[in-house]
XYZ file of C-alpha atoms in Angstrom:
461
model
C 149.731 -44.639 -9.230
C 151.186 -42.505 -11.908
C 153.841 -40.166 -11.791
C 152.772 -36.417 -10.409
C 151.651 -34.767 -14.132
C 150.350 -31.796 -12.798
C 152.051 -29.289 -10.196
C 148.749 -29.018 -7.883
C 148.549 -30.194 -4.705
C 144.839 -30.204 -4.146
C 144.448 -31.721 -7.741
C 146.859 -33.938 -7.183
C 145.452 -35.313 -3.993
C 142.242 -35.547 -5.549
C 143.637 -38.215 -7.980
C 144.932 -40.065 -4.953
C 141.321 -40.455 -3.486
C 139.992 -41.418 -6.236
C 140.746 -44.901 -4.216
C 139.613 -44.529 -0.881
C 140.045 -47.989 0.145
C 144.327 -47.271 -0.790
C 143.797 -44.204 1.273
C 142.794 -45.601 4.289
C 144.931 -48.196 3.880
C 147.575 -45.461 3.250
C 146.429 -43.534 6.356
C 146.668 -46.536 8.843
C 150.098 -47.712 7.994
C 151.459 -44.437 8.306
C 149.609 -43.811 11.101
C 151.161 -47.219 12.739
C 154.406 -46.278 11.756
C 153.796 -42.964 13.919
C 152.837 -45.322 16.833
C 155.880 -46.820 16.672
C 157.483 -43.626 17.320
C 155.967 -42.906 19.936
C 156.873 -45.887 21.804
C 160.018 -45.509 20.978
C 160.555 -42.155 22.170
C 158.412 -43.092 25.353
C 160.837 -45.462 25.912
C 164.103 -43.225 26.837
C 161.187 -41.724 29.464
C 162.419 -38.571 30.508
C 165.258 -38.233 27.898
C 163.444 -37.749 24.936
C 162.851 -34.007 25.468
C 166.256 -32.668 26.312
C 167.499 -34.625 23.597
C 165.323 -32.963 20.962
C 166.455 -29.506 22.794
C 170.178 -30.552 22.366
C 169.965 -31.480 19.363
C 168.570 -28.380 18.386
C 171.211 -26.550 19.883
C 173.434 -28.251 17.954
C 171.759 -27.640 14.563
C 171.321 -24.274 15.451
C 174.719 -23.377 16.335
C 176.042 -25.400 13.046
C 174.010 -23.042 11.069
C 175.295 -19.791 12.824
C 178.852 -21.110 11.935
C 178.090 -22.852 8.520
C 180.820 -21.131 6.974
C 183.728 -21.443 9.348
C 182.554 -25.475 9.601
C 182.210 -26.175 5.947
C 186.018 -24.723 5.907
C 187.248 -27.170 8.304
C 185.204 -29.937 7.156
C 186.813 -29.074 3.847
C 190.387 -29.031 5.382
C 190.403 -32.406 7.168
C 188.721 -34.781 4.615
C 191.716 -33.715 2.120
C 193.923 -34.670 4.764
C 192.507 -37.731 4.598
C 192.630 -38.598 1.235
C 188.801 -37.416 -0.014
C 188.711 -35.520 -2.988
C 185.731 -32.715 -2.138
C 183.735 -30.777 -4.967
C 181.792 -27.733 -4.449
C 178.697 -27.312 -6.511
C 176.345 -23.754 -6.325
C 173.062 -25.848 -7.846
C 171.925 -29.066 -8.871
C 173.256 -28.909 -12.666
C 176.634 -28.605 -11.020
C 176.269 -31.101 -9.113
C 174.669 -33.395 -12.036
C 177.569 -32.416 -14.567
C 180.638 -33.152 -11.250
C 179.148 -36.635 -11.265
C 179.330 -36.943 -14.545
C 182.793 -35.575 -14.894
C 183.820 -38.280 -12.648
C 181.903 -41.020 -14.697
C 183.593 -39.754 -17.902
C 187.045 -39.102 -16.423
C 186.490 -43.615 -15.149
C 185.078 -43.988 -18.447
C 181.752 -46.054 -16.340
C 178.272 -46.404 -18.447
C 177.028 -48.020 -15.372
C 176.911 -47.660 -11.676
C 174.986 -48.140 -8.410
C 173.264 -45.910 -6.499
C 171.967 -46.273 -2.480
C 169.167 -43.334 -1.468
C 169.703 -40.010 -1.270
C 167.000 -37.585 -1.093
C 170.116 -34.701 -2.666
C 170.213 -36.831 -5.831
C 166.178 -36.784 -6.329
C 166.763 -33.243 -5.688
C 168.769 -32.336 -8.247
C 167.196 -35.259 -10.793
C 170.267 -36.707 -11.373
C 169.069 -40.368 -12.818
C 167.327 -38.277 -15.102
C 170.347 -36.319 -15.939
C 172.183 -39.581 -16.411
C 169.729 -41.135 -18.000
C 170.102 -38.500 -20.821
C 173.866 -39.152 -21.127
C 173.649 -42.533 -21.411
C 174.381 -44.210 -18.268
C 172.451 -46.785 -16.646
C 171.557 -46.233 -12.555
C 170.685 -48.928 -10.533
C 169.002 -47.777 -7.233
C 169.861 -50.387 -5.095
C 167.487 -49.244 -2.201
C 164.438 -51.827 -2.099
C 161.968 -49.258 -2.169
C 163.800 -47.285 -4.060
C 164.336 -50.007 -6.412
C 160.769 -50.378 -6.794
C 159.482 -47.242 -7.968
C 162.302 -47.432 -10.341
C 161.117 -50.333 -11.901
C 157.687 -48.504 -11.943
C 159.314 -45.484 -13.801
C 158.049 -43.495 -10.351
C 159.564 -41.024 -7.988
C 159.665 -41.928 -4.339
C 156.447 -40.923 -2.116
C 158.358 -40.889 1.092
C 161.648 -39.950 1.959
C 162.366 -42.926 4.401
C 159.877 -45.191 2.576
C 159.994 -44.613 -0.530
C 157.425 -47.485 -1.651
C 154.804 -46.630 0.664
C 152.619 -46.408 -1.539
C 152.675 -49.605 -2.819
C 151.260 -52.852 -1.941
C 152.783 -56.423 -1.999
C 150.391 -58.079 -4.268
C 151.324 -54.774 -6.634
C 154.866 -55.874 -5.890
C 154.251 -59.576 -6.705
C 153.420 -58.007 -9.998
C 155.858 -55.972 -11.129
C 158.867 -58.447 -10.014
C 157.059 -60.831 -12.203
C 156.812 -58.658 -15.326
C 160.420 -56.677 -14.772
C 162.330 -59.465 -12.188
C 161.403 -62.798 -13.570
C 159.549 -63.731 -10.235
C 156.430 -66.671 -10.431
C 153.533 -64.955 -10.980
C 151.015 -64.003 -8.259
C 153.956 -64.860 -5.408
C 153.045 -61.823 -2.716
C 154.981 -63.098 0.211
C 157.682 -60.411 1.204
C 160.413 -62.514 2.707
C 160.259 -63.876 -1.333
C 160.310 -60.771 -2.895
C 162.878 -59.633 -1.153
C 165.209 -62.431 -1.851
C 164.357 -62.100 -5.182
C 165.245 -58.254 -5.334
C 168.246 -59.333 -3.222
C 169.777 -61.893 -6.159
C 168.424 -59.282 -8.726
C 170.759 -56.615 -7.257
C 173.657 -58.964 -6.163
C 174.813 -59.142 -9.731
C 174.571 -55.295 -9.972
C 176.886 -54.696 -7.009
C 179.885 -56.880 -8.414
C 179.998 -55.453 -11.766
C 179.724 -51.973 -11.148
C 183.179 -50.342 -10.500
C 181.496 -47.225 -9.456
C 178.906 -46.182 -6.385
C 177.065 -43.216 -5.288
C 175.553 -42.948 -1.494
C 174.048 -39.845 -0.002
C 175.101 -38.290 3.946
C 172.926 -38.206 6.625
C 175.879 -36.517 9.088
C 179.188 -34.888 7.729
C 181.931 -33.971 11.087
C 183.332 -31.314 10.913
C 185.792 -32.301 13.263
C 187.142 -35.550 11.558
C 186.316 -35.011 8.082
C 184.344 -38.127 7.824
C 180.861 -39.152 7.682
C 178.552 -41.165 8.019
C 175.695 -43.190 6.002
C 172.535 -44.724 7.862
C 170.910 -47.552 6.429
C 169.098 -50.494 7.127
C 169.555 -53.183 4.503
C 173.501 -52.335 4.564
C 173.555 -51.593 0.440
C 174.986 -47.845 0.342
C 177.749 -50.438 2.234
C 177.888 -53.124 -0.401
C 177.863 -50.803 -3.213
C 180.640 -48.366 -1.400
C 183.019 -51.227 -0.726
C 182.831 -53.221 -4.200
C 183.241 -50.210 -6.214
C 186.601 -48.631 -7.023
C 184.960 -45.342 -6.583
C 182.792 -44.097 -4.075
C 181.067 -40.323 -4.437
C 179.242 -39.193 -1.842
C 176.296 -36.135 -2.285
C 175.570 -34.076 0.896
C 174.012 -31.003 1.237
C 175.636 -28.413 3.066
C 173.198 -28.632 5.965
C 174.167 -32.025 6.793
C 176.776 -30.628 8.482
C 177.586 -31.504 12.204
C 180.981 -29.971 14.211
C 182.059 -32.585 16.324
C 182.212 -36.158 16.900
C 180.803 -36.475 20.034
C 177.858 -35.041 18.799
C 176.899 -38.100 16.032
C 175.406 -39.915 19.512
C 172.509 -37.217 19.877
C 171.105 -37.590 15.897
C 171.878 -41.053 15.641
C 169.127 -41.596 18.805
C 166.770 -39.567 17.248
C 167.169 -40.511 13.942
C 165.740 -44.050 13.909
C 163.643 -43.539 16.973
C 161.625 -40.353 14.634
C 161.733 -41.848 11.440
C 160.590 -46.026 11.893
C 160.194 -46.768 15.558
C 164.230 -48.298 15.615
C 166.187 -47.818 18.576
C 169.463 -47.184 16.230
C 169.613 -48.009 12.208
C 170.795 -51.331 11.474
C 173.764 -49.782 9.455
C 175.320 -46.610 10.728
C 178.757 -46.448 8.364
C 181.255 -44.162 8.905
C 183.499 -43.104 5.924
C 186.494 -41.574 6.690
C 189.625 -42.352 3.792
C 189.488 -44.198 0.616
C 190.544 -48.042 0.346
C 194.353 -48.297 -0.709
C 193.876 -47.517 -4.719
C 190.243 -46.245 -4.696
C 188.748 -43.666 -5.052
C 186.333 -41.440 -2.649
C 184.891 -38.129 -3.568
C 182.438 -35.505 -1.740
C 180.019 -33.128 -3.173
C 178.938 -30.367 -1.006
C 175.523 -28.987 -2.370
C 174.459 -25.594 -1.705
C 171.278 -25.533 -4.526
C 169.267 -23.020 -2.028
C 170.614 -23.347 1.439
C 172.681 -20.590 1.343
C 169.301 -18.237 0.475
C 167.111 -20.616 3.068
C 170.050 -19.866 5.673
C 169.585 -16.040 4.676
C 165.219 -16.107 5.656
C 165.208 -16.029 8.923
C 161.773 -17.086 9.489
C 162.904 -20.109 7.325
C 166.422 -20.725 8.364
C 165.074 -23.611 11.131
C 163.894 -25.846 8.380
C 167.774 -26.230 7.713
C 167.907 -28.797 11.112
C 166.281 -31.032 9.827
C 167.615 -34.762 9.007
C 165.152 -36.108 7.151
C 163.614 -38.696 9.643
C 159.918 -38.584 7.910
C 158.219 -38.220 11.389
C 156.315 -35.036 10.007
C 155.153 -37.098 7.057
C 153.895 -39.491 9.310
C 151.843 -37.919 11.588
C 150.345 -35.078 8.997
C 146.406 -35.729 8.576
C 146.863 -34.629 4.901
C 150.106 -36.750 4.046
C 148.482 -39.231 5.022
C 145.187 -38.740 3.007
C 146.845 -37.257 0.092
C 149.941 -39.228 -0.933
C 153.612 -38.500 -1.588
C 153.105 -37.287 -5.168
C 150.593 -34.634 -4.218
C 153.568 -32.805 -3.147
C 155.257 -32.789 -6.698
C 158.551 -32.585 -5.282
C 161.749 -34.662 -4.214
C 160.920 -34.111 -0.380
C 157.098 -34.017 -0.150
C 154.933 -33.419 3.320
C 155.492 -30.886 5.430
C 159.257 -30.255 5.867
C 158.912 -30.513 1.909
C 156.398 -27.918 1.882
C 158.381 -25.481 3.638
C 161.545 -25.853 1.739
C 160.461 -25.959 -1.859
C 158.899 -22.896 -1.662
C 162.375 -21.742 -1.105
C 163.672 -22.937 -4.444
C 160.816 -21.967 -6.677
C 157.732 -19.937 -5.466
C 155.942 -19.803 -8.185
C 155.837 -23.621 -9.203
C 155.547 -25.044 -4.915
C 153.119 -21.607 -3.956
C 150.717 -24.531 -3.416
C 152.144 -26.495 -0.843
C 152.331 -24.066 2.512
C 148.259 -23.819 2.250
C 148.324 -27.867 2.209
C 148.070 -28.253 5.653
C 145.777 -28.009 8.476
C 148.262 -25.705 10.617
C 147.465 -28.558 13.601
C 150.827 -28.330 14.531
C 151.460 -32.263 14.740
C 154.741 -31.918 12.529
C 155.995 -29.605 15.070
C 155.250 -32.170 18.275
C 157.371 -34.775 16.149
C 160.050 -33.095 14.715
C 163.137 -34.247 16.779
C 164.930 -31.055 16.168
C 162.072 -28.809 17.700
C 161.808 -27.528 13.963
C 158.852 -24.812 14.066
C 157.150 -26.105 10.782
C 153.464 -25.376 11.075
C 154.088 -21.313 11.761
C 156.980 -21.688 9.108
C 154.018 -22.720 6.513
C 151.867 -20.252 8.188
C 154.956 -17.967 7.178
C 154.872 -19.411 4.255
C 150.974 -18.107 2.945
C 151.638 -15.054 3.932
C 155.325 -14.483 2.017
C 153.432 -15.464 -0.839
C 150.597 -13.787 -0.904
C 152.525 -10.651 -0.244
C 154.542 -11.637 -3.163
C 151.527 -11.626 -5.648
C 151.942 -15.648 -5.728
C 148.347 -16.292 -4.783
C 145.274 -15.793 -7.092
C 144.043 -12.621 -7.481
C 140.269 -13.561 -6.713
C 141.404 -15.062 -3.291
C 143.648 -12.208 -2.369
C 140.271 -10.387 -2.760
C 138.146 -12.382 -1.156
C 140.858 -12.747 1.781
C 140.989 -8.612 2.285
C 137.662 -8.617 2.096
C 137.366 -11.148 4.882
C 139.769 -9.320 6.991
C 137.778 -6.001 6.348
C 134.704 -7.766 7.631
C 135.984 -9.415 10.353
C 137.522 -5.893 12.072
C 134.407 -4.354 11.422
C 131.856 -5.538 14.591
C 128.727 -3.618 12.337
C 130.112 -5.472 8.829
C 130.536 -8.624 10.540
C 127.084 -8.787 12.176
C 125.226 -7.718 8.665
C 127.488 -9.912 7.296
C 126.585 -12.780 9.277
C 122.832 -11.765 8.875
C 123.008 -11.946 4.837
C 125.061 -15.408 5.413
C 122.180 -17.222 7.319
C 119.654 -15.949 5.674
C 121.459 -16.811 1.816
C 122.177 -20.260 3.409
C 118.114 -21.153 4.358
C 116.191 -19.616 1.447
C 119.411 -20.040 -1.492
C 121.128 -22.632 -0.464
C 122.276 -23.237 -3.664
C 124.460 -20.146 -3.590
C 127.175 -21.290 -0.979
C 126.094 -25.406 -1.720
C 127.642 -25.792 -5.717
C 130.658 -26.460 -7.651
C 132.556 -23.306 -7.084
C 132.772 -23.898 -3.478
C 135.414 -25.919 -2.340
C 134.062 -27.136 1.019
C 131.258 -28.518 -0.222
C 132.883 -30.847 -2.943
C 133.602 -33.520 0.516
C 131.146 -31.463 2.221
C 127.490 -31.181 3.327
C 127.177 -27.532 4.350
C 125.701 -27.360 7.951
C 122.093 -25.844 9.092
C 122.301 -22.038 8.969
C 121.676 -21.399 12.579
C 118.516 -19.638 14.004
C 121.085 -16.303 15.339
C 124.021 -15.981 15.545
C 126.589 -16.202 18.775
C 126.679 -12.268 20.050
C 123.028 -12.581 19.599
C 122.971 -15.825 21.709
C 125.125 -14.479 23.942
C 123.288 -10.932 24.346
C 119.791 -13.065 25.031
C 121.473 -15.418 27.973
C 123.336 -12.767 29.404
C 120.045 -10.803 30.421
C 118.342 -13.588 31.453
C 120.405 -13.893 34.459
């Protein structure tokens, strides 16, 4: 359970199944957590669907006005009181943070999850100026203490199991050895971080819905510590990205549903905080983070992936997620929403992760937004192999494919040379240098092929 070395997805997810029994452990829980869902969603009966569609609408017309929103989102949180920063990229937004920090003079602070601050690295980036972060998420809290990134961007810990838990609270937390049970973990992660939250005069949350309207917003979580560490500290800062952008109050009813519903099975999150002035004497800032979105926002094939809210639903239900672990994906938001938007910030270093995917279209069903994301990846290939991101062997063998195909007189001596390579040199198509049959036994070549099938039936009648 190391941290992601390479920058490989199918590598990477072949070090995952090295374990198969953590796989399919992996695979079920997810796969439970997707049931959940479902009932949930079942549950508002005939609803669910125009909900998704509305809240579409909503996203939608948010991004078409992004601009003009922003602005007034701007406008009314100085009116009340909320100091907002504007950074272009995430070593803006690192060194604002850390402007703040130096201007407070604060080595130490406490940090709830955000999914923007894995983004930009910024515990790294603290790290390397000396302060000391203390993510006070449980999970996230976890794969701290394991010197890991999180695998899942609503569970971060996934991952892990509790006897592995046991352990590490034993060597890092003090715990008795070989104590798995959870509700004792938990406490003792619970005194752990107690001490952390009175002495830190400074706190960092992230936004899952900024108003446009009010100038607030609004943090969801269910063990109530982006809370604890907001309202303890003398200074709150906030990191959204611009996306997280909604225009109205009225409208926080419509995510909020589908939020807990998508991502674990909740009808609402246990915690749904809404931040709207700082405390008399304190302090409360707001980054707005571009760090891509403005060029996303500019693709149109790709603006969509801008709805989302970062529920995990797509992680859940995606056969390879599921198979292949959070780390496969090398990047802050993995699975499939991941693999659609970190293409946008680098294509050379994610050009793996659009092809990581069976295309099945499951992440699509789930998405509560109605975000397209299995023809966005499908987008994805072909943006990059038109941009000379692919190898040049496959871009060969894939034109080559495509000249075969459209050619009825290729394809059937084609299909000829394939059967008859298959049954007398099998070992051409069964070794190393063919990926399918690394999991794979390669099928019986069969006796003709389906025209000629086809051709032989037909005449019979």
């Amino acid at each position: 359970m190391s941290q992601a070395a390479g920058k490989d997805h199918a590598a990477l997810a072949e070090k995952f199944n090295k374990d198969e029994e953590r796989v399919n452990w992996h695979d079920r829980t997810l796969w439970w957590i997707r049931q959940k869902r479902d009932k949930a969603a079942w549950s508002l009966g005939e609803e669910w669907e125009p909900l998704r569609e509305e809240a579409s609408k909503i996203k939608a017309h948010t991004l078409s006005n992004l601009s003009e929103y922003l602005t007034e989102f701007e406008k009314n949180a100085q009116a009340n009181g909320i100091t907002v920063h504007w950074a272009a990229d995430a070593k803006e937004h690192n060194q604002i943070v850390n402007s703040i920090l130096t201007e407070h003079k604060i080595q130490q602070i406490v940090k709830s999850k955000s999914m923007l601050t894995e983004e930009c690295h910024l515990n790294e980036y603290l790290k390397h100026q000396g302060i000391d972060v203390i993510d006070t998420d449980l999970g996230e809290r976890i794969v701290q203490l394991a010197d890991e990134t999180p695998s899942h961007i609503v569970l971060p810990c996934i991952h892990w199991k509790k006897e592995e838990i046991g352990e590490l609270f034993h060597r890092h937390l003090g715990s008795p050895e070989g104590v798995i049970d959870p509700a004792f973990l938990t406490n003792t992660a619970r005194v752990h971080l107690r001490e952390k939250f009175l002495t830190r005069r400074i706190a960092i949350t992230g936004v899952n819905f900024a108003i446009a309207e009010t100038g607030e917003f609004v943090v969801c979580t269910n063990e109530g510590n982006a809370d604890m560490g907001a309202h303890l500290a003398d200074v709150h800062i906030a990191c959204m990205g611009i996306e997280k952008l909604i225009p109205k109050r009225k409208h926080l009813g419509v995510f909020l549903r589908l939020l807990a519903r998508s991502a674990t099975g909740q009808p609402i999150t246990t915690y749904s905080s809404h931040f709207k002035k700082p405390k008399e004497g304190k302090q409360l800032h707001i980054i707005l983070v571009d760090n891509g979105r403005s060029t996303q926002l500019g693709r149109e094939d790709f603006r969509n992936s801008l709805k989302c809210i970062r529920c995990g639903a797509c992680f859940n239900t995606c056969p390879v997620y599921r198979r292949s672990g959070g780390h496969s994906y090398h990047n802050a938001i993995a699975g499939p929403i991941g693999s659609i938007l970190a293409p946008n910030l680098d294509m050379r270093q994610n050009k793996d992760l659009p092809f990581a995917s069976t295309l099945c279209g499951s992440c699509s069903n789930v998405c509560p937004v109605k975000i397209n994301i299995h023809e966005q990846l499908y987008q994805w290939r072909q943006v990059l192999t038109e941009e000379g991101h692919q190898p040049a062997a496959k871009t060969v063998a894939m034109r080559a494919m495509a000249t075969t195909l459209s050619n009825p007189g290729l394809f059937k001596v084609a299909g000829k040379a394939g059967r008859w390579a298959m049954k007398l040199m099998p070992f051409m198509v069964s070794n190393q240098f063919n990926p399918w049959f690394k999991e794979r036994e390669m099928p019986e070549p069969p006796k003709e092929s389906f025209t000629e099938w086809y051709q032989k039936n037909r005449k019979k009648k």
